[in-house]
mmCIF file of C-alpha atoms and ligand atoms in Angstrom:
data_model
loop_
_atom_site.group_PDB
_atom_site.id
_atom_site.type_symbol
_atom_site.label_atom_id
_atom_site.label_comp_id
_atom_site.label_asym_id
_atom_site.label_seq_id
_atom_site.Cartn_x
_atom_site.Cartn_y
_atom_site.Cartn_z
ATOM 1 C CA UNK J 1 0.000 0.000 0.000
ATOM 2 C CA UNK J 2 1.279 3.232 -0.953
ATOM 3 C CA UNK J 3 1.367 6.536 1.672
ATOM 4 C CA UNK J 4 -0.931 9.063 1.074
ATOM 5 C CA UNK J 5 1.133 11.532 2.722
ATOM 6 C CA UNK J 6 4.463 11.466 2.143
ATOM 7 C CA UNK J 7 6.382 9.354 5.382
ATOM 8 C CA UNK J 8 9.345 10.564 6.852
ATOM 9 C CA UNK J 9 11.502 8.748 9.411
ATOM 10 C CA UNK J 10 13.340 11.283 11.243
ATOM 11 C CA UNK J 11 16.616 10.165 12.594
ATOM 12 C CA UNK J 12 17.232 12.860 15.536
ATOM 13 C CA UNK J 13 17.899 13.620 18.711
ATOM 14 C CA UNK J 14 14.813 14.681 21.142
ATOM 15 C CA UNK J 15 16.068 18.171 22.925
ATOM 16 C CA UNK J 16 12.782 19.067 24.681
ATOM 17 C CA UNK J 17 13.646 23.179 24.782
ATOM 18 C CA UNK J 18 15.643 24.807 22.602
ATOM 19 C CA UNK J 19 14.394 25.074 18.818
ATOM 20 C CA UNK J 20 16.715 21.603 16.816
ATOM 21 C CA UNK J 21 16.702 18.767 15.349
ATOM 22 C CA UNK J 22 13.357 16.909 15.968
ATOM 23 C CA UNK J 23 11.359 19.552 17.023
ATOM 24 C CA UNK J 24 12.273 21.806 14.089
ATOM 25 C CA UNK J 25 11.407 18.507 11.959
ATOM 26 C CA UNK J 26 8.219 17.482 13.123
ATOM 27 C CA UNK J 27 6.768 20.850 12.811
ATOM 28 C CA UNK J 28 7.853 22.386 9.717
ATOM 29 C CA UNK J 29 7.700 18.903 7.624
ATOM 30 C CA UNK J 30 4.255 18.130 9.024
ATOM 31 C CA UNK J 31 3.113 21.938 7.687
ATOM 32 C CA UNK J 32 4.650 21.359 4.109
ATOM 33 C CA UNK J 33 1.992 17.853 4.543
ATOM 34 C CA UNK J 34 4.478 14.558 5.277
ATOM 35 C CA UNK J 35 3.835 12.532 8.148
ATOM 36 C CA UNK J 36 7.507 12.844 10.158
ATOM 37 C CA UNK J 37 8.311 9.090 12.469
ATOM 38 C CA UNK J 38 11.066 10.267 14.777
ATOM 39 C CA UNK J 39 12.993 7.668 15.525
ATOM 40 C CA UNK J 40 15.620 8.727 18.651
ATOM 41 C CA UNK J 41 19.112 8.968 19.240
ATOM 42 C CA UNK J 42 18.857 10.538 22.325
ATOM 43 C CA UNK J 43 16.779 12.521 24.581
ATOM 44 C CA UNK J 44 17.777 15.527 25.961
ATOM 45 C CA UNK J 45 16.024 18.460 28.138
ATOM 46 C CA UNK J 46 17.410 21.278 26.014
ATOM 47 C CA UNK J 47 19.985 21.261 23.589
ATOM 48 C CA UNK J 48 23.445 21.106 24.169
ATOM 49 C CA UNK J 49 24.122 25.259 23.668
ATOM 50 C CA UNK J 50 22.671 25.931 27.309
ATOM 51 C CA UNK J 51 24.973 25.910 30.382
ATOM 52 C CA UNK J 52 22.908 22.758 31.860
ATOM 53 C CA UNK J 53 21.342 20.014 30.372
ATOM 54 C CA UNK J 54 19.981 16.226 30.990
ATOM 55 C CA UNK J 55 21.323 13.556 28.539
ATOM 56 C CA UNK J 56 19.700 10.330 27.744
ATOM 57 C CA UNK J 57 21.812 8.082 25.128
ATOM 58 C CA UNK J 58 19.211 6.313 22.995
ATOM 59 C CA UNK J 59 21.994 4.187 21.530
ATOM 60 C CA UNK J 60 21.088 0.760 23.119
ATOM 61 C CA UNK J 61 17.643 1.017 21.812
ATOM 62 C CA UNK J 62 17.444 2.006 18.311
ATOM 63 C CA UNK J 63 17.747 -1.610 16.747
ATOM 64 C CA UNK J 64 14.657 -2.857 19.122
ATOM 65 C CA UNK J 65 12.442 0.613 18.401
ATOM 66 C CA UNK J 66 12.887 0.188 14.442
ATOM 67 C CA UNK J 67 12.385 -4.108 14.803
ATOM 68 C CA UNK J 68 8.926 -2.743 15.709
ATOM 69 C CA UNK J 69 8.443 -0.567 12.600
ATOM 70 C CA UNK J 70 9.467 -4.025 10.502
ATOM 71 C CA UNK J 71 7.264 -6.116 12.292
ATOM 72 C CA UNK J 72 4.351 -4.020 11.934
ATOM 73 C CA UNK J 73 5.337 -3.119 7.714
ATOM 74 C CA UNK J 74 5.256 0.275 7.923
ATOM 75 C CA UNK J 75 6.862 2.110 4.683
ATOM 76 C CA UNK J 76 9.024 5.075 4.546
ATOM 77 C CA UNK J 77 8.998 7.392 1.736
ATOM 78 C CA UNK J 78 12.095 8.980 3.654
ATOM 79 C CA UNK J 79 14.448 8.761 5.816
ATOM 80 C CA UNK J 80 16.373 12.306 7.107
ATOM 81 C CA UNK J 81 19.728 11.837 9.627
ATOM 82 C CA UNK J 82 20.925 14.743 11.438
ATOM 83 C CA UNK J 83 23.281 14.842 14.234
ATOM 84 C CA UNK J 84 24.735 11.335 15.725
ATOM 85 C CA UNK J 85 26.643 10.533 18.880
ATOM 86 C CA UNK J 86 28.847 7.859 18.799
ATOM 87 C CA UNK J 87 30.325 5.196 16.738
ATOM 88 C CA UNK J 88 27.651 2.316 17.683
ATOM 89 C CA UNK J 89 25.076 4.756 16.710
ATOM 90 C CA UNK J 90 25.843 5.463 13.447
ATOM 91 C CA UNK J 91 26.830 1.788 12.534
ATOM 92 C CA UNK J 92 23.259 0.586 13.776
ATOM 93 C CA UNK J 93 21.583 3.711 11.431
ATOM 94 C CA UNK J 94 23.579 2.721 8.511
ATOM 95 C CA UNK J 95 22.079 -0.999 9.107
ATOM 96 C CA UNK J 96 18.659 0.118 9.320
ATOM 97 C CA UNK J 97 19.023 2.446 6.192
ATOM 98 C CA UNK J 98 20.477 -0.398 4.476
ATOM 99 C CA UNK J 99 17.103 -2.611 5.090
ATOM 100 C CA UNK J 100 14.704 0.482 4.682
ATOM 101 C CA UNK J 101 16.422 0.914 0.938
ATOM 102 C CA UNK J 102 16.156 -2.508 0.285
ATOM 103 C CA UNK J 103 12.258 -3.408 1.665
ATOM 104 C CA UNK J 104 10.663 0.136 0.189
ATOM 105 C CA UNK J 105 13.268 2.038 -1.885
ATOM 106 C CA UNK J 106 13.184 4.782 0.861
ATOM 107 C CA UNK J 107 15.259 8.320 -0.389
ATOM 108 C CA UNK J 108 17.915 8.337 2.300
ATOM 109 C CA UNK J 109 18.973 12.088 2.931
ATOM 110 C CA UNK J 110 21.498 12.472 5.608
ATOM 111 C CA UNK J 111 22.924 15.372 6.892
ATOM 112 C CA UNK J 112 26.715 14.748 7.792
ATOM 113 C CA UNK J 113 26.660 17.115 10.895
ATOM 114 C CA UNK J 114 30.700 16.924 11.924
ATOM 115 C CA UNK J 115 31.681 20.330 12.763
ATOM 116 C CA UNK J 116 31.224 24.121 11.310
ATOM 117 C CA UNK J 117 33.366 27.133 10.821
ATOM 118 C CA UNK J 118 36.436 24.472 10.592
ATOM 119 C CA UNK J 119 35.971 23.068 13.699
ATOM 120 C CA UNK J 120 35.186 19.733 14.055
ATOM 121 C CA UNK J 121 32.345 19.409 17.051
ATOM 122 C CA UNK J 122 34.157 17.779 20.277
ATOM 123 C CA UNK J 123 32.357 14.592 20.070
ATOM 124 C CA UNK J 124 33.456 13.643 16.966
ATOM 125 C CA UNK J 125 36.755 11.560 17.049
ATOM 126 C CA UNK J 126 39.111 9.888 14.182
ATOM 127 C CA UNK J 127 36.994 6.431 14.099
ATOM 128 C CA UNK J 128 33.415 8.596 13.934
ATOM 129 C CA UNK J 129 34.296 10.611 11.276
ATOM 130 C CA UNK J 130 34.849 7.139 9.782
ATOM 131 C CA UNK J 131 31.521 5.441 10.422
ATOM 132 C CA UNK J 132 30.421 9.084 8.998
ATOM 133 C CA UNK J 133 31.878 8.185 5.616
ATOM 134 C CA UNK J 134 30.630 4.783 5.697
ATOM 135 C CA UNK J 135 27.184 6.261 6.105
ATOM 136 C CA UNK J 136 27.470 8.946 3.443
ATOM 137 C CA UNK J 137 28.135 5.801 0.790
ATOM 138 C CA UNK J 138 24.520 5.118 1.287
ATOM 139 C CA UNK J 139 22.868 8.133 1.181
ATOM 140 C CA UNK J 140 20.973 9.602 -2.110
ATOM 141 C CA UNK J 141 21.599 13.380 -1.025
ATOM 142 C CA UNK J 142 23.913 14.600 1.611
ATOM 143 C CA UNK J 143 23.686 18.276 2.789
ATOM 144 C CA UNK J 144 27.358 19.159 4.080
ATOM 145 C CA UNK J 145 28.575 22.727 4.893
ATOM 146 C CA UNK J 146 32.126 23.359 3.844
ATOM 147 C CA UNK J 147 33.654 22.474 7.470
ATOM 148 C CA UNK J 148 32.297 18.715 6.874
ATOM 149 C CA UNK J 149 32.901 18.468 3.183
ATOM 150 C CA UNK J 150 36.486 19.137 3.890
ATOM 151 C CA UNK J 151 36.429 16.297 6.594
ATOM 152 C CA UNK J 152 34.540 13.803 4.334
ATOM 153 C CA UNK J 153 37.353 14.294 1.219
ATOM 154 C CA UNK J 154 39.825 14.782 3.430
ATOM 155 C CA UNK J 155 41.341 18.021 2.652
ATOM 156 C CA UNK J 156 42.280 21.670 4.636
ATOM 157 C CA UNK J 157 39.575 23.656 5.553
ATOM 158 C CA UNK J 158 40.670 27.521 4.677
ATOM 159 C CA UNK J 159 38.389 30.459 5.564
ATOM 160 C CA UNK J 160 38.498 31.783 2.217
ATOM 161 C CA UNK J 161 35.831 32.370 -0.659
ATOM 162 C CA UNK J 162 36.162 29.741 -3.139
ATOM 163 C CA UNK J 163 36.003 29.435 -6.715
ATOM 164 C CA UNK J 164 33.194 27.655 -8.901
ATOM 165 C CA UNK J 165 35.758 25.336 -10.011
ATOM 166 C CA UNK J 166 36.212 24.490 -6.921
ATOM 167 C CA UNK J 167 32.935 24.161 -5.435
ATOM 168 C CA UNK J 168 31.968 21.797 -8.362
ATOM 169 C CA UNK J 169 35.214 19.971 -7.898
ATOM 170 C CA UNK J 170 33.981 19.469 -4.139
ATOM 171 C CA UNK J 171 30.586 18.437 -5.536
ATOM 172 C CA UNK J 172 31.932 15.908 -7.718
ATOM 173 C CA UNK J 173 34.456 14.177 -5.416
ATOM 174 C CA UNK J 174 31.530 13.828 -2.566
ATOM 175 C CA UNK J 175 28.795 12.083 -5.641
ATOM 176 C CA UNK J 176 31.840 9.712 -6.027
ATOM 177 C CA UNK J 177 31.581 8.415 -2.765
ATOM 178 C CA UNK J 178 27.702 7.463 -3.266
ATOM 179 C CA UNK J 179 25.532 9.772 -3.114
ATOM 180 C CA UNK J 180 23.108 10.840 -6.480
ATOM 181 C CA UNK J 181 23.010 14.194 -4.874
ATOM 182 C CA UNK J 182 25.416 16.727 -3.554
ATOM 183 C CA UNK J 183 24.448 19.587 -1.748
ATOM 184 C CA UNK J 184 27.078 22.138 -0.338
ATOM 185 C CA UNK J 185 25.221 24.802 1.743
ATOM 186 C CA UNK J 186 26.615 28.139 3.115
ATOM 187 C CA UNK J 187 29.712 28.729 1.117
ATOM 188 C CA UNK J 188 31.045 32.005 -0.085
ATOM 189 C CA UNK J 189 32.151 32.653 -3.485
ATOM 190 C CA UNK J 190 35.503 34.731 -4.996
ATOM 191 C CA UNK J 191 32.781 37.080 -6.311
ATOM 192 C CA UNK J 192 31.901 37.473 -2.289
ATOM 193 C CA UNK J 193 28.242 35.990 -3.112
ATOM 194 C CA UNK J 194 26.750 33.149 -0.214
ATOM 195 C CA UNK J 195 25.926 30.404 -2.312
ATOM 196 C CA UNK J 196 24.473 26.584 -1.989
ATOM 197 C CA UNK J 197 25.795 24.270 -4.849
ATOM 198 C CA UNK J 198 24.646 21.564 -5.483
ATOM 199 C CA UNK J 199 24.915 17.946 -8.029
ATOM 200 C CA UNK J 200 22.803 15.899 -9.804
ATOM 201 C CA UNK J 201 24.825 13.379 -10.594
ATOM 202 C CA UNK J 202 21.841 11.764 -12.995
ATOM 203 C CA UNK J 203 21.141 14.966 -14.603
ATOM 204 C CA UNK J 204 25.061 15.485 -14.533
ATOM 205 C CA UNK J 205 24.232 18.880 -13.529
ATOM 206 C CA UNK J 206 25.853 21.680 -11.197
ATOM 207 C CA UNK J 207 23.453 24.426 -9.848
ATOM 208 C CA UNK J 208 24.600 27.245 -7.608
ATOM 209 C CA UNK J 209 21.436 28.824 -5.935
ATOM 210 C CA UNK J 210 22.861 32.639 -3.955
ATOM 211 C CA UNK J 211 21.348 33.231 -0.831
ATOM 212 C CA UNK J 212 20.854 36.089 2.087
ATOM 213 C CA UNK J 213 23.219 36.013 4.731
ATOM 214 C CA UNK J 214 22.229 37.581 8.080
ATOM 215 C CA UNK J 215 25.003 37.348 10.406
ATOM 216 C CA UNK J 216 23.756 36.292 13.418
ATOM 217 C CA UNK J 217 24.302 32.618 14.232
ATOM 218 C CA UNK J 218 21.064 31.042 15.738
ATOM 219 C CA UNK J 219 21.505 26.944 16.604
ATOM 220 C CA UNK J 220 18.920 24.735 14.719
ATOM 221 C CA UNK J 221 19.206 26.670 11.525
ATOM 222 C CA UNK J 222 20.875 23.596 9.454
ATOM 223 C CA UNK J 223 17.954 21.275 10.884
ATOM 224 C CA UNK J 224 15.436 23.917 9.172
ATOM 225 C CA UNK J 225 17.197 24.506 6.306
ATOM 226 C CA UNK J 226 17.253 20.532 5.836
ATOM 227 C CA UNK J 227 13.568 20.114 6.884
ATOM 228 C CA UNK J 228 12.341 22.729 4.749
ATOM 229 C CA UNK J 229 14.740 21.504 1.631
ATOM 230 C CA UNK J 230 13.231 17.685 2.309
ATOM 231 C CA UNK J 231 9.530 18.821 2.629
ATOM 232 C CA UNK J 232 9.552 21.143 -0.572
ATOM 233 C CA UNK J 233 11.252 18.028 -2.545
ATOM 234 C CA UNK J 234 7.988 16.111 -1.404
ATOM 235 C CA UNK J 235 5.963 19.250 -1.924
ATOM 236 C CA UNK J 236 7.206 18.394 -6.169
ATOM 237 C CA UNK J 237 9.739 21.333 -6.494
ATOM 238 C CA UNK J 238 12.775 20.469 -8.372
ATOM 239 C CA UNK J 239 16.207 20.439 -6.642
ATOM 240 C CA UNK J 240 17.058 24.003 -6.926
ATOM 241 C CA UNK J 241 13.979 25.280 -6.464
ATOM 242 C CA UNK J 242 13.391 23.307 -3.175
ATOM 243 C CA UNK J 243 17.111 24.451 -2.323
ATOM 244 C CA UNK J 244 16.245 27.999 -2.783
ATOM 245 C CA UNK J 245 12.810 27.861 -1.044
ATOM 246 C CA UNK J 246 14.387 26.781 1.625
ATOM 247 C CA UNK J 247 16.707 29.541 2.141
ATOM 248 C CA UNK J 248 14.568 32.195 1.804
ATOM 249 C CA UNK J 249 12.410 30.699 4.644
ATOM 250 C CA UNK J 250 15.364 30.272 6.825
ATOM 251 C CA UNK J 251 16.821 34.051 6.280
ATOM 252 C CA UNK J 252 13.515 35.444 6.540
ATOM 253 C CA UNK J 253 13.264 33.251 10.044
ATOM 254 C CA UNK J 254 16.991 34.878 10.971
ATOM 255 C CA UNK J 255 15.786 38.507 10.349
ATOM 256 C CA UNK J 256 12.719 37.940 11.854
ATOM 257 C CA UNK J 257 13.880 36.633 15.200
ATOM 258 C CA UNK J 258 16.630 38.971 14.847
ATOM 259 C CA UNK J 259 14.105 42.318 15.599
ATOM 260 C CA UNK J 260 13.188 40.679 18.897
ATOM 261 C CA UNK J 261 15.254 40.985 22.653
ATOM 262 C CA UNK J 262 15.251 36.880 22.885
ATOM 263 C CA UNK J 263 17.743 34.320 23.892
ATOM 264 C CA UNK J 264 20.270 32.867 20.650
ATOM 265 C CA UNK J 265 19.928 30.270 21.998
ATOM 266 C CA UNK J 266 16.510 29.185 21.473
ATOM 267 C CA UNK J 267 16.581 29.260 17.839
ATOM 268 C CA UNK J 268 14.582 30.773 15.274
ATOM 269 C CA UNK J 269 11.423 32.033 16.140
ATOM 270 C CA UNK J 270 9.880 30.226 12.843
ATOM 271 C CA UNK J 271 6.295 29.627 14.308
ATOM 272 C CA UNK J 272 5.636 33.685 13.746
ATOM 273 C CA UNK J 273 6.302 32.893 10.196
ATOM 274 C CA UNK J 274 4.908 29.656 9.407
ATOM 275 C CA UNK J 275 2.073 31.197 6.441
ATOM 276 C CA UNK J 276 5.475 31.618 4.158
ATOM 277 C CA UNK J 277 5.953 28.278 3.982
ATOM 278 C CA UNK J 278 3.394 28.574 1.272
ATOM 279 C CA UNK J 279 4.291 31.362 -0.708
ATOM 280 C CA UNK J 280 3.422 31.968 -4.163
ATOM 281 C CA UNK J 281 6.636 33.856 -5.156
ATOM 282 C CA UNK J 282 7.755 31.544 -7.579
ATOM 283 C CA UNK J 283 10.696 33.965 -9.373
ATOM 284 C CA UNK J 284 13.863 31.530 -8.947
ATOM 285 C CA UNK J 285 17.388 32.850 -8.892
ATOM 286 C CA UNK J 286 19.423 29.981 -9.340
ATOM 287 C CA UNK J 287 21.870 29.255 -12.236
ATOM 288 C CA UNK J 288 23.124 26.015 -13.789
ATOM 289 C CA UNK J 289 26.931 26.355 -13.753
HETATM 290 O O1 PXL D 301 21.541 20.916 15.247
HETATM 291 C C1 PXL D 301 21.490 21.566 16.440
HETATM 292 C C2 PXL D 301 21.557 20.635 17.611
HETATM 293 C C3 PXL D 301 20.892 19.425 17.573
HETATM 294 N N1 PXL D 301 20.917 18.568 18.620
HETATM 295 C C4 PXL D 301 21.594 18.853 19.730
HETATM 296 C C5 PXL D 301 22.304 20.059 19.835
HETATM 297 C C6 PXL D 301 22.288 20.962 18.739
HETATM 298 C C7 PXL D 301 23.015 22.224 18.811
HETATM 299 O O2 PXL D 301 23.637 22.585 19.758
HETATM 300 O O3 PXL D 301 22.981 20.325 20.952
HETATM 301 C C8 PXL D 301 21.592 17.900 20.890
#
């Protein structure tokens, strides 16, 4: 039986307050009409950003949560990874992605969250970044920033703006490794432009789609960018379009939230924006390149 409604298994941590990963997920993809299945890695009161916070490792209890989904035949039109914790983790996700490929063909999208700004995040050791790889080989799209596509091809990260050349040369390394789909997001170009780029390795074409950067770092913003990017690919929009939808929504989230006297680190304040989800401006800006 096919889904009416696009189904999404969301492969995220819980973090009850602060605006990421799962709760960012659920609401935005269930507005843009798929069903989102979170399926935890951990539970945590509030995200990690906050002075304080309770930790629950869902590790040990992934393989016997997702057993259940088998057993009971439910299909996934989707499966979306964000953030993951430890070795173990990511080795019993790349399992289960494995089987949901093979039972219903599910489009695995993960998001390789290692680091950002060149810094690798301080969970993330030699043998992770590893399993990270390994996962990546079985993806359809990945959504790197520059920080992690530099870890997964193994090269410097420099601070400076980068050519198109470049930037496709990145592209075209990372489809090599497995995905169908490349997506670079948040780079800066030599002509001082903020750019995604992305590959369609099918298509065997390079897009670069410019964005609006606000400078004011909020935490959850990759988990809406990649919510919003999954939900308008459902929604029917091609690649660059969803791409592009989704970054209006997030800077218009960022400047938003940025005329209010609130805490960072809560995140965007998205719900005061949710009717542009559905807006009719359809003029694209994108190029193939
Ligand atoms: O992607 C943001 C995020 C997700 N999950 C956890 C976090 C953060 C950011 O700090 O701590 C647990």
């Amino acid at each position: 039986m096919k889904n009416i409604v696009p189904t999404i298994a969301a492969i995220h941590d819980i973090s009850g307050y602060g605006r990421c990963s799962t709760t960012v997920a659920l609401p935005i993809l269930s507005a843009l009409g798929c069903q989102v299945c979170p399926l935890p890695t951990a539970i945590l009161s509030n995200h990690t950003g906050y002075k304080d916070f309770f930790f629950f490792d869902y590790t040990d209890y992934l393989e016997e949560y997702y057993k259940h989904w088998e057993i009971n035949n439910f299909k996934f039109d989707c499966m979306y990874s964000g953030f993951l914790g430890s070795q173990k983790q990511i080795e019993i996700i790349t399992d289960i992605i494995e089987r949901m490929k093979k039972n219903n063909n599910t489009l695995i999208v993960v998001d390789p969250v290692m680091g950002d700004h060149g810094e690798v995040y301080s969970t993330y050791t030699k043998e992770l970044i590893e399993k990270m790889n390994e996962l990546v080989k079985h993806a359809d799209i990945i959504t790197p920033n520059l920080t992690e596509v530099c870890i997964l091809l193994n090269i410097k990260y420099e601070s400076t703006n980068l050519s198109i050349e470049t930037l496709k040369d990145y592209l075209y390394k990372l489809s090599t490794i497995g995905p169908n789909t490349v997506l670079i997001t948040g780079v800066k170009t030599v002509d001082n432009e903020f750019v995604n780029v992305c590959y369609d390795k099918k298509e065997n074409k390079y897009y670069k789609i410019p964005y609006e950067n606000i400078d004011i770092k909020y935490p959850g913003t990759g988990d809406l960018f990649t919510s919003l990017f999954v939900g308008y690919l459902f929604k029917g929009l091609k690649l660059p379009e969803a791409i592009e939808k989704a970054s209006k929504f997030v800077t218009l989230a960022v400047k938003t939230t940025s005329k209010y006297d609130v805490d960072i680190n809560n995140g965007v304040l998205f719900e005061l924006i949710m009717k542009d989800l559905f807006n009719e401006n359809n003029i694209y800006n994108y190029l193939v390149i």
